[in-house]
Amino acid sequence: MIRKIGFIGLGIMGKPMALNLLKGGYELKVYDVVENAVKELVNKGALSAVSPEEAAKSADAVISILPSDNIVETVAVGKNGVFDGLKAGGIYVDMSTLSPETPRKISKKLMEKEISMLDAPVSGGDVGAAEGSLAIMVGGKREAYDLMQPVFQKIGRNINYIGELGAGQIAKCCNQIIVAQTIEAVSEALLLAQKTGVDPAKVRNALLGGFAQSRVLEVHGQRMLDRNFEPGGRVSIHKKDTEIAMSIAAEFGLYLPGTALTSQLWNAASSQEGGSDWDHSSIIKLLEMLSNSKAIHGDN
Ligand code: NAD
């Protein structure tokens, strides 16, 4: 049974997920390179660690949710990493969005200590993380998944075992393809409404009851109307995800023109001042610029 968890990465997603695990009665030892992020969790009852190794020591399982493949690899199997701290037979669950190759590579090293690895990326954004309603898509050994089920239930609702290690990341890649193109479609629709003199807020409300309904129209459509581009999900993060999809497309000879388009849009957003840290709903800002259109509400 999993009781003690090392938790690494207390950002937009990790902080609310860790809080839900604390509320769910788990003993948490947390680590992040940002000290204040650790302090905030300690104030809510977590123990602090000064390295991934320390977070992993005496834990039954370690969870990480971090920005990139390189960082996850270093945290997992680099110096003072999870591998050094976690006991033989422990479980390492990475919930970041990565290339499917990264968990497979990390797992080879972890197997030297019989540590099982799961790739368990999530969908639902900061709102889903706070609500404990994330979708979790899991790859790896079924026995490790079964042991982690009660833990996943504290942070997510739609929890699915997909297949072997890396399969969770493939599912998440599919998710990001759909989310990116839906954000692009919602941006185009709200821009068209605004430019033709029709209230985009009324259009959004009307569409929420029809076939165009989506979580992106609901949450990101509202962000676009509010001109709220504080990140939920950063442009830099979604840029990484479409790059993963494009690299898989190149490897398998797939024609994915919509994904290529959104990948280019994230590139363009990133080259705006501060654009990497805008929320990914900010695609609408690029379309407005190119359409010489004033912002839907406000002028930023
Ligand atoms: P974030 O940048 O807000 O958080 C990342 C955290 O990792 C930060 O607190 C940072 O200080 C910490 N960190 C960086 N390097 C570290 C290291 N070497 N050791 C320990 N901590 C380190 O990012 P986020 O939005 O929370 O995203 C994290 C992961 O979750 C990404 O892989 C992303 O693709 C995925 N994800 C994000 C969302 C979203 O909407 N934000 C949704 C689903 C999945």
Tab-separated table of C-alpha atoms and ligand atoms in Angstrom:
chain	number	residue	atom	x	y	z
A	1	MET	CA	0.000	0.000	0.000
A	2	ILE	CA	1.237	3.495	-0.843
A	3	ARG	CA	1.309	5.823	2.171
A	4	LYS	CA	4.410	8.015	1.790
A	5	ILE	CA	4.937	9.958	-1.414
A	6	GLY	CA	7.858	12.066	-2.628
A	7	PHE	CA	6.472	14.861	-4.816
A	8	ILE	CA	8.686	16.847	-7.202
A	9	GLY	CA	7.610	19.935	-9.167
A	10	LEU	CA	5.249	22.373	-7.463
A	11	GLY	CA	4.278	24.607	-10.378
A	12	ILE	CA	0.910	25.453	-11.902
A	13	MET	CA	-0.077	21.772	-11.975
A	14	GLY	CA	2.053	20.200	-9.240
A	15	LYS	CA	1.067	22.524	-6.399
A	16	PRO	CA	-2.703	21.850	-6.514
A	17	MET	CA	-2.102	18.134	-7.151
A	18	ALA	CA	0.176	17.916	-4.094
A	19	LEU	CA	-2.414	19.781	-2.023
A	20	ASN	CA	-5.092	17.275	-3.015
A	21	LEU	CA	-2.836	14.384	-1.985
A	22	LEU	CA	-2.231	16.035	1.398
A	23	LYS	CA	-5.973	16.531	1.829
A	24	GLY	CA	-6.405	12.878	0.868
A	25	GLY	CA	-4.312	11.806	3.858
A	26	TYR	CA	-0.980	10.966	2.178
A	27	GLU	CA	2.340	11.834	3.814
A	28	LEU	CA	4.190	14.046	1.329
A	29	LYS	CA	7.852	15.055	1.105
A	30	VAL	CA	8.141	17.769	-1.541
A	31	TYR	CA	10.922	19.234	-3.655
A	32	ASP	CA	11.112	22.103	-6.155
A	33	VAL	CA	14.007	24.327	-7.242
A	34	VAL	CA	11.883	27.304	-6.141
A	35	GLU	CA	12.156	27.439	-2.336
A	36	ASN	CA	8.948	29.422	-1.836
A	37	ALA	CA	6.970	26.761	-3.645
A	38	VAL	CA	8.272	24.204	-1.133
A	39	LYS	CA	7.525	26.522	1.827
A	40	GLU	CA	3.930	26.954	0.710
A	41	LEU	CA	3.395	23.189	0.791
A	42	VAL	CA	5.217	22.823	4.116
A	43	ASN	CA	2.786	25.368	5.579
A	44	LYS	CA	-0.016	23.019	4.518
A	45	GLY	CA	1.534	19.992	6.233
A	46	ALA	CA	4.103	18.550	3.795
A	47	LEU	CA	7.710	17.703	4.704
A	48	SER	CA	10.440	19.420	2.704
A	49	ALA	CA	13.366	17.917	0.807
A	50	VAL	CA	16.502	19.568	-0.572
A	51	SER	CA	16.893	17.201	-3.546
A	52	PRO	CA	14.897	14.635	-5.530
A	53	GLU	CA	16.969	11.967	-3.753
A	54	GLU	CA	15.823	13.197	-0.349
A	55	ALA	CA	12.200	13.448	-1.479
A	56	ALA	CA	12.432	9.812	-2.580
A	57	LYS	CA	14.083	8.471	0.581
A	58	SER	CA	11.643	6.486	2.725
A	59	ALA	CA	8.869	7.046	0.152
A	60	ASP	CA	6.759	4.201	-1.222
A	61	ALA	CA	6.337	6.113	-4.472
A	62	VAL	CA	7.609	9.310	-6.083
A	63	ILE	CA	5.550	11.564	-8.346
A	64	SER	CA	7.051	14.266	-10.567
A	65	ILE	CA	5.419	16.876	-12.789
A	66	LEU	CA	8.064	19.042	-14.471
A	67	PRO	CA	8.519	21.274	-17.513
A	68	SER	CA	10.665	19.235	-19.920
A	69	ASP	CA	12.187	15.881	-20.885
A	70	ASN	CA	15.705	16.967	-19.893
A	71	ILE	CA	14.617	18.125	-16.457
A	72	VAL	CA	12.674	14.915	-15.797
A	73	GLU	CA	15.647	12.809	-16.848
A	74	THR	CA	17.997	14.729	-14.533
A	75	VAL	CA	15.564	14.599	-11.626
A	76	ALA	CA	14.957	10.875	-12.130
A	77	VAL	CA	18.399	9.438	-12.832
A	78	GLY	CA	20.847	12.355	-12.533
A	79	LYS	CA	23.047	13.156	-9.520
A	80	ASN	CA	21.017	13.115	-6.264
A	81	GLY	CA	18.045	11.973	-8.282
A	82	VAL	CA	15.056	9.759	-7.544
A	83	PHE	CA	17.061	6.641	-8.481
A	84	ASP	CA	19.556	7.343	-5.680
A	85	GLY	CA	16.858	7.795	-3.040
A	86	LEU	CA	14.000	5.429	-3.814
A	87	LYS	CA	14.075	1.965	-2.267
A	88	ALA	CA	14.220	-1.157	-4.413
A	89	GLY	CA	10.712	-2.147	-5.447
A	90	GLY	CA	9.419	1.453	-5.188
A	91	ILE	CA	7.314	3.137	-7.872
A	92	TYR	CA	8.267	6.252	-9.826
A	93	VAL	CA	5.385	8.024	-11.577
A	94	ASP	CA	6.115	10.875	-13.916
A	95	MET	CA	3.027	12.952	-14.743
A	96	SER	CA	4.715	15.534	-16.999
A	97	THR	CA	4.022	15.661	-20.735
A	98	LEU	CA	7.056	14.184	-22.486
A	99	SER	CA	8.227	12.310	-25.537
A	100	PRO	CA	7.251	8.620	-25.074
A	101	GLU	CA	10.944	7.739	-25.440
A	102	THR	CA	11.932	9.545	-22.230
A	103	PRO	CA	10.123	7.281	-19.719
A	104	ARG	CA	11.378	4.216	-21.628
A	105	LYS	CA	14.960	5.477	-21.356
A	106	ILE	CA	14.646	6.393	-17.661
A	107	SER	CA	13.025	3.059	-16.827
A	108	LYS	CA	16.043	1.113	-18.126
A	109	LYS	CA	18.178	2.657	-15.376
A	110	LEU	CA	15.453	2.325	-12.703
A	111	MET	CA	15.124	-1.389	-13.406
A	112	GLU	CA	18.647	-1.870	-11.983
A	113	LYS	CA	16.951	-1.336	-8.581
A	114	GLU	CA	13.670	-2.966	-9.597
A	115	ILE	CA	11.936	0.395	-9.415
A	116	SER	CA	8.785	0.367	-11.575
A	117	MET	CA	8.027	3.406	-13.653
A	118	LEU	CA	4.667	4.671	-14.880
A	119	ASP	CA	4.166	7.485	-17.362
A	120	ALA	CA	0.940	9.149	-16.267
A	121	PRO	CA	0.421	12.479	-18.022
A	122	VAL	CA	-2.668	14.489	-17.204
A	123	SER	CA	-5.230	16.679	-18.908
A	124	GLY	CA	-7.596	19.230	-17.406
A	125	GLY	CA	-5.248	22.166	-16.805
A	126	ASP	CA	-4.914	24.215	-13.642
A	127	VAL	CA	-8.694	24.124	-13.136
A	128	GLY	CA	-8.800	20.310	-13.244
A	129	ALA	CA	-5.729	20.097	-10.992
A	130	ALA	CA	-7.386	22.317	-8.372
A	131	GLU	CA	-10.691	20.407	-8.579
A	132	GLY	CA	-8.969	17.008	-8.406
A	133	SER	CA	-10.749	16.154	-11.649
A	134	LEU	CA	-7.816	15.519	-14.004
A	135	ALA	CA	-7.879	12.935	-16.757
A	136	ILE	CA	-4.905	10.616	-16.155
A	137	MET	CA	-3.564	8.376	-18.930
A	138	VAL	CA	-1.180	5.717	-17.734
A	139	GLY	CA	1.480	3.533	-19.322
A	140	GLY	CA	3.678	0.930	-17.597
A	141	LYS	CA	3.284	-2.279	-15.642
A	142	ARG	CA	-0.315	-3.070	-14.717
A	143	GLU	CA	0.645	-4.111	-11.132
A	144	ALA	CA	2.237	-0.710	-10.474
A	145	TYR	CA	-0.838	0.991	-11.934
A	146	ASP	CA	-3.108	-1.019	-9.606
A	147	LEU	CA	-1.020	0.004	-6.585
A	148	MET	CA	-1.195	3.683	-7.609
A	149	GLN	CA	-4.970	3.680	-8.308
A	150	PRO	CA	-6.007	5.031	-4.861
A	151	VAL	CA	-3.425	7.822	-5.225
A	152	PHE	CA	-4.623	8.737	-8.719
A	153	GLN	CA	-8.186	8.889	-7.433
A	154	LYS	CA	-7.261	11.810	-5.149
A	155	ILE	CA	-6.108	13.915	-8.098
A	156	GLY	CA	-8.151	12.734	-11.038
A	157	ARG	CA	-11.527	11.402	-12.164
A	158	ASN	CA	-11.091	9.881	-15.591
A	159	ILE	CA	-8.216	7.471	-14.927
A	160	ASN	CA	-7.265	5.099	-17.725
A	161	TYR	CA	-4.648	2.389	-18.117
A	162	ILE	CA	-3.528	2.684	-21.755
A	163	GLY	CA	-0.732	0.106	-22.153
A	164	GLU	CA	3.039	-0.390	-21.897
A	165	LEU	CA	5.432	2.354	-20.778
A	166	GLY	CA	5.149	5.357	-23.130
A	167	ALA	CA	1.522	4.618	-24.034
A	168	GLY	CA	0.320	7.280	-21.584
A	169	GLN	CA	2.440	9.843	-23.428
A	170	ILE	CA	1.026	8.771	-26.781
A	171	ALA	CA	-2.503	9.320	-25.401
A	172	LYS	CA	-1.467	12.727	-24.061
A	173	CYS	CA	0.089	13.633	-27.407
A	174	CYS	CA	-3.277	12.866	-29.059
A	175	ASN	CA	-4.943	15.038	-26.429
A	176	GLN	CA	-2.623	17.971	-27.136
A	177	ILE	CA	-3.232	17.722	-30.885
A	178	ILE	CA	-6.968	18.109	-30.261
A	179	VAL	CA	-6.628	20.838	-27.624
A	180	ALA	CA	-4.244	22.928	-29.771
A	181	GLN	CA	-6.502	22.809	-32.799
A	182	THR	CA	-9.609	23.497	-30.713
A	183	ILE	CA	-7.958	26.588	-29.223
A	184	GLU	CA	-7.115	27.698	-32.742
A	185	ALA	CA	-10.710	27.072	-33.921
A	186	VAL	CA	-12.272	28.884	-30.939
A	187	SER	CA	-9.908	31.825	-31.556
A	188	GLU	CA	-10.947	32.038	-35.216
A	189	ALA	CA	-14.657	31.862	-34.322
A	190	LEU	CA	-14.541	34.559	-31.638
A	191	LEU	CA	-12.417	36.786	-33.880
A	192	LEU	CA	-14.906	36.425	-36.719
A	193	ALA	CA	-17.817	37.311	-34.431
A	194	GLN	CA	-16.031	40.358	-33.081
A	195	LYS	CA	-14.832	41.620	-36.469
A	196	THR	CA	-18.343	41.355	-37.945
A	197	GLY	CA	-19.834	43.375	-35.094
A	198	VAL	CA	-21.530	40.505	-33.257
A	199	ASP	CA	-21.014	40.093	-29.511
A	200	PRO	CA	-18.503	37.213	-29.113
A	201	ALA	CA	-19.718	36.561	-25.551
A	202	LYS	CA	-23.232	35.884	-26.876
A	203	VAL	CA	-21.799	33.664	-29.609
A	204	ARG	CA	-19.814	31.653	-27.043
A	205	ASN	CA	-22.944	31.177	-24.891
A	206	ALA	CA	-24.978	30.032	-27.887
A	207	LEU	CA	-22.322	27.584	-29.079
A	208	LEU	CA	-21.912	26.041	-25.623
A	209	GLY	CA	-25.343	24.453	-26.096
A	210	GLY	CA	-24.614	22.959	-29.517
A	211	PHE	CA	-22.313	20.628	-31.432
A	212	ALA	CA	-19.348	23.026	-31.110
A	213	GLN	CA	-19.463	22.705	-27.334
A	214	SER	CA	-16.098	21.905	-25.755
A	215	ARG	CA	-14.161	22.444	-22.546
A	216	VAL	CA	-11.822	24.696	-24.552
A	217	LEU	CA	-14.735	26.875	-25.717
A	218	GLU	CA	-15.967	27.015	-22.126
A	219	VAL	CA	-12.711	27.734	-20.253
A	220	HIS	CA	-10.413	29.252	-22.882
A	221	GLY	CA	-13.240	31.013	-24.714
A	222	GLN	CA	-13.969	32.827	-21.442
A	223	ARG	CA	-10.266	33.639	-20.994
A	224	MET	CA	-10.212	35.146	-24.477
A	225	LEU	CA	-13.290	37.284	-23.679
A	226	ASP	CA	-11.774	38.365	-20.354
A	227	ARG	CA	-8.381	39.081	-21.964
A	228	ASN	CA	-6.950	36.902	-19.198
A	229	PHE	CA	-3.713	35.479	-20.549
A	230	GLU	CA	-2.177	34.694	-17.163
A	231	PRO	CA	-0.975	31.126	-17.606
A	232	GLY	CA	-3.030	28.214	-16.819
A	233	GLY	CA	-1.058	26.424	-19.534
A	234	ARG	CA	1.981	28.288	-20.859
A	235	VAL	CA	2.661	28.743	-24.593
A	236	SER	CA	6.154	27.258	-23.968
A	237	ILE	CA	4.598	24.074	-22.591
A	238	HIS	CA	2.152	23.560	-25.468
A	239	LYS	CA	4.919	24.411	-27.957
A	240	LYS	CA	6.926	21.506	-26.500
A	241	ASP	CA	3.885	19.221	-26.862
A	242	THR	CA	3.237	19.980	-30.537
A	243	GLU	CA	6.978	19.559	-31.176
A	244	ILE	CA	6.714	16.063	-29.666
A	245	ALA	CA	3.770	15.355	-31.995
A	246	MET	CA	5.694	16.667	-35.019
A	247	SER	CA	8.685	14.542	-34.159
A	248	ILE	CA	6.478	11.414	-33.920
A	249	ALA	CA	4.875	12.454	-37.245
A	250	ALA	CA	8.342	12.645	-38.848
A	251	GLU	CA	9.360	9.271	-37.395
A	252	PHE	CA	6.220	7.504	-38.645
A	253	GLY	CA	5.757	9.464	-41.884
A	254	LEU	CA	2.446	10.956	-40.785
A	255	TYR	CA	0.753	13.897	-42.486
A	256	LEU	CA	-0.535	16.128	-39.636
A	257	PRO	CA	-1.123	19.563	-41.190
A	258	GLY	CA	-3.289	20.943	-38.348
A	259	THR	CA	-0.648	20.057	-35.783
A	260	ALA	CA	2.031	21.682	-37.951
A	261	LEU	CA	-0.050	24.859	-38.107
A	262	THR	CA	-0.514	25.071	-34.347
A	263	SER	CA	3.166	24.309	-33.819
A	264	GLN	CA	3.956	27.337	-35.994
A	265	LEU	CA	1.486	29.472	-34.024
A	266	TRP	CA	3.227	28.588	-30.744
A	267	ASN	CA	6.545	29.555	-32.395
A	268	ALA	CA	5.073	32.923	-33.363
A	269	ALA	CA	3.587	33.459	-29.888
A	270	SER	CA	6.949	32.606	-28.300
A	271	SER	CA	8.709	35.273	-30.319
A	272	GLN	CA	6.415	38.002	-28.907
A	273	GLU	CA	7.770	39.805	-25.861
A	274	GLY	CA	6.873	37.645	-22.852
A	275	GLY	CA	4.903	35.375	-25.212
A	276	SER	CA	6.358	32.094	-23.916
A	277	ASP	CA	4.649	32.711	-20.609
A	278	TRP	CA	1.261	33.759	-22.018
A	279	ASP	CA	-1.587	31.320	-21.552
A	280	HIS	CA	-1.989	29.059	-24.608
A	281	SER	CA	-5.397	30.641	-25.282
A	282	SER	CA	-3.384	33.676	-26.505
A	283	ILE	CA	-3.436	32.306	-30.075
A	284	ILE	CA	-6.318	34.743	-30.487
A	285	LYS	CA	-3.901	37.648	-29.955
A	286	LEU	CA	-1.830	36.508	-32.956
A	287	LEU	CA	-4.908	36.148	-35.149
A	288	GLU	CA	-6.062	39.632	-34.089
A	289	MET	CA	-2.671	41.112	-34.973
A	290	LEU	CA	-2.645	39.464	-38.398
A	291	SER	CA	-6.267	40.519	-39.012
A	292	ASN	CA	-5.559	44.090	-37.927
A	293	SER	CA	-8.365	43.656	-35.458
A	294	LYS	CA	-8.800	45.391	-32.136
A	295	ALA	CA	-8.913	43.091	-29.137
A	296	ILE	CA	-12.283	41.553	-28.266
A	297	HIS	CA	-12.428	43.380	-24.951
A	298	GLY	CA	-9.738	45.816	-23.876
A	299	ASP	CA	-6.668	46.493	-25.960
A	300	ASN	CA	-3.886	44.154	-24.827
B	1	NAD	P1	5.307	25.050	-14.329
B	1	NAD	O1	6.448	25.663	-15.041
B	1	NAD	O2	4.251	25.916	-13.753
B	1	NAD	O3	5.849	24.100	-13.134
B	1	NAD	C1	7.012	23.354	-13.187
B	1	NAD	C2	7.645	23.323	-11.808
B	1	NAD	O4	8.830	22.534	-11.886
B	1	NAD	C3	8.064	24.694	-11.310
B	1	NAD	O5	7.598	24.904	-9.999
B	1	NAD	C4	9.583	24.654	-11.377
B	1	NAD	O6	10.207	25.457	-10.384
B	1	NAD	C5	9.827	23.187	-11.121
B	1	NAD	N1	11.145	22.735	-11.570
B	1	NAD	C6	11.839	23.077	-12.700
B	1	NAD	N2	13.008	22.440	-12.748
B	1	NAD	C7	13.082	21.673	-11.640
B	1	NAD	C8	14.051	20.769	-11.122
B	1	NAD	N3	15.199	20.538	-11.763
B	1	NAD	N4	13.786	20.162	-9.948
B	1	NAD	C9	12.625	20.387	-9.280
B	1	NAD	N5	11.682	21.239	-9.716
B	1	NAD	C10	11.899	21.860	-10.879
B	1	NAD	O7	4.694	23.997	-15.370
B	1	NAD	P2	3.239	23.302	-15.324
B	1	NAD	O8	2.292	24.100	-16.129
B	1	NAD	O9	2.914	22.910	-13.915
B	1	NAD	O10	3.562	22.003	-16.206
B	1	NAD	C11	4.302	20.913	-15.688
B	1	NAD	C12	4.105	19.708	-16.589
B	1	NAD	O11	2.707	19.391	-16.653
B	1	NAD	C13	4.562	19.925	-18.037
B	1	NAD	O12	5.186	18.760	-18.509
B	1	NAD	C14	3.272	20.188	-18.773
B	1	NAD	O13	3.349	19.828	-20.136
B	1	NAD	C15	2.280	19.342	-17.998
B	1	NAD	N6	0.896	19.824	-18.065
B	1	NAD	C16	0.593	21.150	-17.885
B	1	NAD	C17	-0.732	21.562	-17.954
B	1	NAD	C18	-1.122	23.002	-17.764
B	1	NAD	O14	-2.243	23.378	-18.146
B	1	NAD	N7	-0.299	23.842	-17.165
B	1	NAD	C19	-1.755	20.636	-18.180
B	1	NAD	C20	-1.416	19.289	-18.328
B	1	NAD	C21	-0.096	18.889	-18.280
